[in-house]
Short mmCIF file of C-alpha atoms in Angstrom, two decimals:
data_model
loop_
_atom_site.label_atom_id
_atom_site.label_comp_id
_atom_site.label_asym_id
_atom_site.label_seq_id
_atom_site.Cartn_x
_atom_site.Cartn_y
_atom_site.Cartn_z
CA MET A 1269 -0.01 -0.02 0.04
CA ASN A 1270 1.45 3.36 -1.00
CA ASP A 1271 1.72 6.43 1.17
CA ALA A 1272 -1.22 8.14 -0.48
CA ALA A 1273 -3.40 5.14 0.31
CA ASP A 1274 -2.14 5.10 3.90
CA ALA A 1275 -3.13 8.79 4.20
CA SER A 1276 -6.47 8.36 2.67
CA SER A 1277 -7.39 5.46 4.96
CA ALA A 1278 -6.08 7.15 8.17
CA PRO A 1279 -8.82 8.31 10.47
CA ALA A 1280 -9.63 12.06 10.20
CA ALA A 1281 -8.30 14.22 13.03
CA PRO A 1282 -11.05 15.21 15.40
CA GLU A 1283 -12.60 18.68 15.01
CA PHE A 1284 -12.60 20.89 18.13
CA HIS A 1285 -15.17 23.57 18.02
CA ARG A 1286 -13.96 25.11 21.27
CA LEU A 1287 -10.55 26.65 21.96
CA SER A 1288 -8.94 27.32 25.27
CA PRO A 1289 -11.08 29.34 27.70
CA ARG A 1290 -8.48 32.14 27.28
CA ASP A 1291 -9.11 32.14 23.51
CA GLU A 1292 -12.87 31.80 23.97
CA SER A 1293 -13.04 34.86 26.23
CA ARG A 1294 -10.84 36.88 23.83
CA VAL A 1295 -13.18 35.97 20.89
CA ALA A 1296 -16.22 36.75 22.93
CA LEU A 1297 -14.79 40.21 23.86
CA ALA A 1298 -13.95 40.84 20.20
CA LEU A 1299 -17.56 39.96 19.12
CA THR A 1300 -19.06 42.11 21.82
CA LEU A 1301 -16.92 45.14 20.69
CA ARG A 1302 -17.90 44.48 17.08
CA GLN A 1303 -21.55 44.58 18.02
CA LEU A 1304 -20.86 47.85 20.03
CA ALA A 1305 -19.19 49.26 16.92
CA ASP A 1306 -22.28 48.51 14.84
CA ALA A 1307 -24.58 49.96 17.50
CA VAL A 1308 -22.46 53.19 17.59
CA LEU A 1309 -22.69 53.50 13.85
CA ASP A 1310 -26.49 52.94 14.06
CA ALA A 1311 -26.76 55.49 16.73
CA VAL A 1312 -25.38 58.38 14.64
CA PRO A 1313 -28.28 60.82 14.48
CA VAL A 1314 -29.29 61.03 10.84
CA GLU A 1315 -33.02 61.74 11.20
CA PRO A 1316 -33.66 65.46 10.97
CA ASP A 1317 -36.54 65.34 13.47
CA PRO A 1318 -36.42 62.26 15.71
CA GLU A 1319 -39.09 61.62 18.37
CA PRO A 1320 -38.55 63.35 21.75
CA GLY A 1321 -36.33 61.16 23.91
CA ASP A 1322 -35.07 59.03 21.01
CA LEU A 1323 -31.57 60.43 21.17
CA LEU A 1324 -31.38 59.70 24.88
CA ARG A 1325 -32.85 56.20 24.64
CA THR A 1326 -30.22 55.41 21.90
CA ALA A 1327 -27.47 56.68 24.19
CA LEU A 1328 -28.73 54.63 27.15
CA ARG A 1329 -28.71 51.51 24.90
CA LEU A 1330 -25.14 52.19 24.02
CA GLN A 1331 -24.36 52.58 27.74
CA ARG A 1332 -25.81 49.18 28.50
CA ARG A 1333 -23.74 47.72 25.60
CA THR A 1334 -20.58 49.38 27.02
CA GLU A 1335 -21.29 47.80 30.35
CA ASP A 1336 -21.44 44.40 28.57
CA VAL A 1337 -17.98 45.19 27.11
CA VAL A 1338 -16.60 45.82 30.54
CA ARG A 1339 -18.01 42.51 31.88
CA GLU A 1340 -16.47 40.60 28.90
CA ALA A 1341 -13.22 42.33 29.52
CA VAL A 1342 -13.10 41.30 33.13
CA VAL A 1343 -13.87 37.67 32.13
CA ALA A 1344 -11.05 37.86 29.52
CA GLU A 1345 -8.59 39.34 32.12
CA ARG A 1346 -9.35 36.54 34.61
CA GLU A 1347 -8.90 33.93 31.93
CA ARG A 1348 -5.45 35.28 31.18
CA GLY A 1349 -4.46 35.12 34.82
CA THR A 1350 -5.03 38.86 35.82
CA THR A 1351 -5.59 38.97 39.63
CA TRP A 1352 -8.46 40.76 41.24
CA TYR A 1353 -6.11 43.16 42.77
CA GLN A 1354 -4.85 44.03 39.30
CA ILE A 1355 -8.46 44.28 37.90
CA GLY A 1356 -9.30 46.62 40.80
CA GLU A 1357 -6.20 48.64 40.18
CA ALA A 1358 -7.14 49.18 36.54
CA ALA A 1359 -10.72 50.03 37.50
CA GLY A 1360 -9.51 52.53 40.13
CA ILE A 1361 -11.30 50.54 42.87
CA THR A 1362 -10.23 48.12 45.59
CA ARG A 1363 -9.66 44.39 45.06
CA GLN A 1364 -12.71 43.62 47.12
CA SER A 1365 -14.88 46.09 45.27
CA ALA A 1366 -13.79 44.63 41.98
CA HIS A 1367 -14.49 41.09 43.14
CA GLU A 1368 -17.94 42.04 44.45
CA LYS A 1369 -18.67 44.00 41.21
CA TRP A 1370 -17.80 41.30 38.73
CA TYR A 1371 -17.51 38.12 40.45
CA ARG A 1372 -21.00 36.90 39.39
CA ASP A 1373 -20.17 37.63 35.73
CA VAL A 1374 -17.04 35.42 35.89
CA HIS A 1375 -18.86 32.65 37.79
CA ALA A 1376 -21.73 32.76 35.16
CA TRP A 1377 -19.11 32.37 32.39
CA ALA A 1378 -17.58 29.37 34.11
CA ALA A 1379 -20.94 27.79 34.82
CA THR A 1380 -22.04 28.03 31.20
CA GLY A 1381 -18.97 26.29 29.84
CA ARG A 1382 -16.51 29.20 29.39
CA SER A 1383 -17.64 29.97 25.89
CA ALA A 1384 -20.11 32.59 24.53
CA LEU A 1385 -20.83 30.74 21.28
CA PRO A 1386 -23.57 28.14 20.37
CA PRO A 1387 -22.31 24.66 20.36
CA ASP A 1388 -22.56 24.44 16.52
CA LEU A 1389 -20.25 27.20 15.82
CA LYS A 1390 -16.42 26.86 15.55
CA THR A 1391 -14.60 29.58 17.47
CA LEU A 1392 -11.83 29.78 14.96
CA GLU A 1393 -14.20 30.28 12.04
CA VAL A 1394 -16.14 33.02 13.97
CA ALA A 1395 -12.73 34.59 14.80
CA ALA A 1396 -11.81 34.49 11.12
CA GLU A 1397 -15.05 36.27 10.23
CA ALA A 1398 -14.09 38.99 12.87
CA ASP A 1399 -10.86 39.22 11.15
CA ALA A 1400 -12.47 40.11 7.84
CA ARG A 1401 -14.71 42.72 9.44
CA TYR A 1402 -11.70 44.29 11.15
CA ALA A 1403 -9.52 44.15 7.94
CA ALA A 1404 -12.13 46.10 6.10
CA LEU A 1405 -11.43 48.96 8.35
CA ARG A 1406 -7.69 48.27 8.96
CA PRO A 1407 -6.22 46.57 5.83
CA ASP A 1408 -2.75 46.45 7.50
CA ARG A 1409 -4.16 44.01 10.11
CA PRO A 1410 -5.65 41.04 8.06
CA HIS A 1411 -5.48 38.67 11.02
CA ALA A 1412 -6.12 41.01 13.90
CA VAL A 1413 -8.30 38.71 16.03
CA THR A 1414 -6.88 35.26 15.24
CA SER A 1415 -3.22 36.35 15.43
CA GLY A 1416 -3.66 36.78 19.26
CA LEU A 1417 -5.18 33.30 19.83
CA ASP A 1418 -3.16 30.49 21.45
CA ALA A 1419 -4.69 28.04 18.94
CA VAL A 1420 -2.94 29.98 16.19
CA ARG A 1421 0.26 31.02 17.95
CA PHE A 1422 0.79 27.51 19.45
CA PRO A 1423 -0.66 24.91 16.86
CA GLY A 1424 -2.12 21.88 18.54
CA SER A 1425 -2.83 23.55 21.85
CA HIS A 1426 -6.61 23.45 21.20
CA ALA A 1427 -6.42 19.62 21.27
CA TYR A 1428 -4.81 19.81 24.58
CA GLU A 1429 -7.33 22.39 25.86
CA ALA A 1430 -10.14 20.11 24.68
CA SER A 1431 -8.93 17.23 26.88
CA LEU A 1432 -8.87 19.64 29.86
CA ARG A 1433 -12.36 20.73 29.15
CA THR A 1434 -13.69 17.17 29.52
CA ARG A 1435 -13.10 17.01 33.23
CA GLY A 1436 -14.29 20.60 33.87
CA LEU A 1437 -17.63 19.92 31.95
CA ALA A 1438 -18.29 16.74 33.79
CA LEU A 1439 -17.81 18.48 37.12
CA HIS A 1440 -20.16 21.39 36.10
CA THR A 1441 -22.74 18.84 34.93
CA ARG A 1442 -22.68 17.18 38.32
CA ARG A 1443 -22.76 20.52 40.06
CA MET A 1444 -25.85 21.45 38.10
CA ASP A 1445 -27.60 18.20 39.09
CA LEU A 1446 -26.77 19.09 42.70
CA ASP A 1447 -27.95 22.59 42.29
CA ALA A 1448 -31.31 21.24 41.05
CA ARG A 1449 -31.45 18.88 44.11
CA ALA A 1450 -30.73 21.80 46.48
CA THR A 1451 -33.45 23.78 44.86
CA LYS A 1452 -35.94 20.92 45.40
CA LEU A 1453 -34.94 20.50 49.04
CA ASN A 1454 -35.29 24.16 49.75
CA ASP A 1455 -38.70 24.18 48.11
CA GLU A 1456 -39.66 21.26 50.28
CA TYR A 1457 -38.36 23.18 53.34
CA GLY A 1458 -40.45 26.11 52.38
CA THR A 1459 -43.54 23.95 52.23
CA LEU A 1460 -42.75 22.43 55.70
CA HIS A 1461 -42.22 25.92 57.18
CA ALA A 1462 -45.57 27.10 55.79
CA GLN A 1463 -47.43 23.97 56.88
CA GLY A 1464 -45.88 23.38 60.27
CA PRO A 1465 -47.90 23.36 63.49
CA ALA A 1466 -48.70 26.87 64.41
CA ALA A 1467 -49.66 26.08 68.06
CA SER A 1468 -47.07 25.63 70.84
CA PRO A 1469 -46.87 22.14 72.26
CA THR A 1470 -49.40 21.42 75.02
CA GLY A 1471 -50.43 18.33 76.95
CA ASP A 1472 -52.56 17.27 73.97
CA PRO A 1473 -50.89 14.08 72.61
CA LEU A 1474 -52.01 14.96 69.12
CA VAL A 1475 -50.32 18.33 69.21
CA ILE A 1476 -47.16 16.88 70.69
CA ALA A 1477 -47.07 14.23 67.93
CA ALA A 1478 -47.59 16.92 65.35
CA HIS A 1479 -44.63 18.95 66.58
CA ARG A 1480 -42.44 15.87 66.78
CA GLY A 1481 -43.25 14.88 63.24
CA HIS A 1482 -42.79 18.32 61.90
CA ALA A 1483 -39.44 18.75 63.67
CA LYS A 1484 -38.24 15.29 62.44
CA ALA A 1485 -39.28 16.22 58.70
CA VAL A 1486 -37.44 19.66 58.91
CA ARG A 1487 -34.40 18.08 60.48
CA ALA A 1488 -34.17 15.48 57.83
CA ASN A 1489 -34.51 18.15 55.17
CA ARG A 1490 -31.69 20.28 56.55
CA LEU A 1491 -29.41 17.28 56.96
CA ALA A 1492 -30.05 16.38 53.31
CA ILE A 1493 -29.43 19.93 52.17
CA ALA A 1494 -26.15 20.04 54.24
CA GLU A 1495 -24.95 16.86 52.42
CA VAL A 1496 -25.78 18.54 49.07
CA HIS A 1497 -23.73 21.55 50.09
CA ASP A 1498 -20.86 19.32 51.09
CA GLU A 1499 -20.86 17.66 47.61
CA ILE A 1500 -21.04 21.01 45.80
CA ALA A 1501 -18.14 22.21 47.90
CA THR A 1502 -16.03 19.16 47.02
CA ILE A 1503 -16.84 19.75 43.28
CA TYR A 1504 -15.67 23.32 43.43
CA ASP A 1505 -12.49 22.18 45.14
CA GLN A 1506 -11.96 19.81 42.17
CA LEU A 1507 -12.79 22.67 39.74
CA ALA A 1508 -10.07 24.75 41.31
CA THR A 1509 -7.60 22.11 39.88
CA ALA A 1510 -9.46 21.48 36.58
CA GLU A 1511 -9.87 25.23 35.93
CA PRO A 1512 -6.80 26.92 37.43
CA SER A 1513 -7.33 30.29 35.97
CA LEU A 1514 -10.75 30.52 37.94
CA ALA A 1515 -9.32 28.72 41.01
CA GLU A 1516 -10.04 31.69 43.30
CA GLU A 1517 -13.69 31.82 42.25
CA HIS A 1518 -14.13 28.08 42.77
CA ARG A 1519 -12.53 28.20 46.22
CA THR A 1520 -14.72 31.13 47.15
CA LEU A 1521 -17.84 29.02 46.26
CA SER A 1522 -16.44 26.06 47.96
CA ASP A 1523 -16.04 28.01 51.22
CA TRP A 1524 -19.64 29.42 50.85
CA HIS A 1525 -21.15 25.86 50.47
CA CYS A 1526 -19.07 24.63 53.39
CA ASN A 1527 -20.45 27.49 55.47
CA ALA A 1528 -24.01 26.72 54.28
CA SER A 1529 -23.61 23.06 55.12
CA GLU A 1530 -22.40 24.07 58.69
CA ARG A 1531 -25.47 26.36 59.16
CA ALA A 1532 -27.91 23.78 57.97
CA ARG A 1533 -26.45 21.07 60.36
CA GLY A 1534 -26.52 23.53 63.20
CA TYR A 1535 -30.20 24.19 62.64
CA ALA A 1536 -30.74 20.39 62.46
CA ASP A 1537 -29.05 19.87 65.70
CA LEU A 1538 -31.31 22.51 67.34
CA LEU A 1539 -34.37 20.54 66.01
CA LYS A 1540 -33.17 17.29 67.46
CA GLY A 1541 -34.61 18.02 70.81
CA GLY A 1542 -38.01 18.61 69.24
CA GLU A 1543 -38.17 15.05 67.97
CA GLY A 1544 -38.01 13.60 71.56
#
């Protein structure tokens, strides 16, 4: 068999729609900026007599889009290893204020798979389209977006990143299942709280039994939610290793769930006497 036949019979290399989270965040920011540029052009007042308030409404829409750009930029900074202290310094605020302001945006980015594109789109192709749009304005930069991507600068890195994503996605999937379980348990707790015995225990055996049964049900619910919080905390500890650029965010959430578990167990302990 000749070399050509060998090549034709070899399995095709797998396609990777997603790049490294660092690349994904960079492309996401580029797309958001492109959308803002289009919106700015559309906002130029060309109507001789617009409706009262139209100019302001247009400006406010641009302001909201600009805020989107800032959030995307923070995510991209975190993915490239910029610390919260450095982000705060760039924004002219403290590290704590920066963390409080944008932490949820970074967490949402991580929770949704660290990509802003639909699953059917290939990030490199989308980046190439962004190149073309940019080159129409700056012909001297034909590969402005893609030239800064790790997948282009370091060929083959996207295959390695794809393997890293597998573990992270599995952990996020498990975390979402546990989130759903926690929501269900908290809904059940709300129902128990609303339907619990209103009267204080008296000598009436029926009232006493009702209180004991209610306390037992609530305690079981709080112990169950504590276990769920413990599992979620463990997952975030594992995510800190699987997604090192966002390790600080994951450890913060791990600590939060550990504290939530402790509070739930403490409440369950208080209810233990009500079962006797």
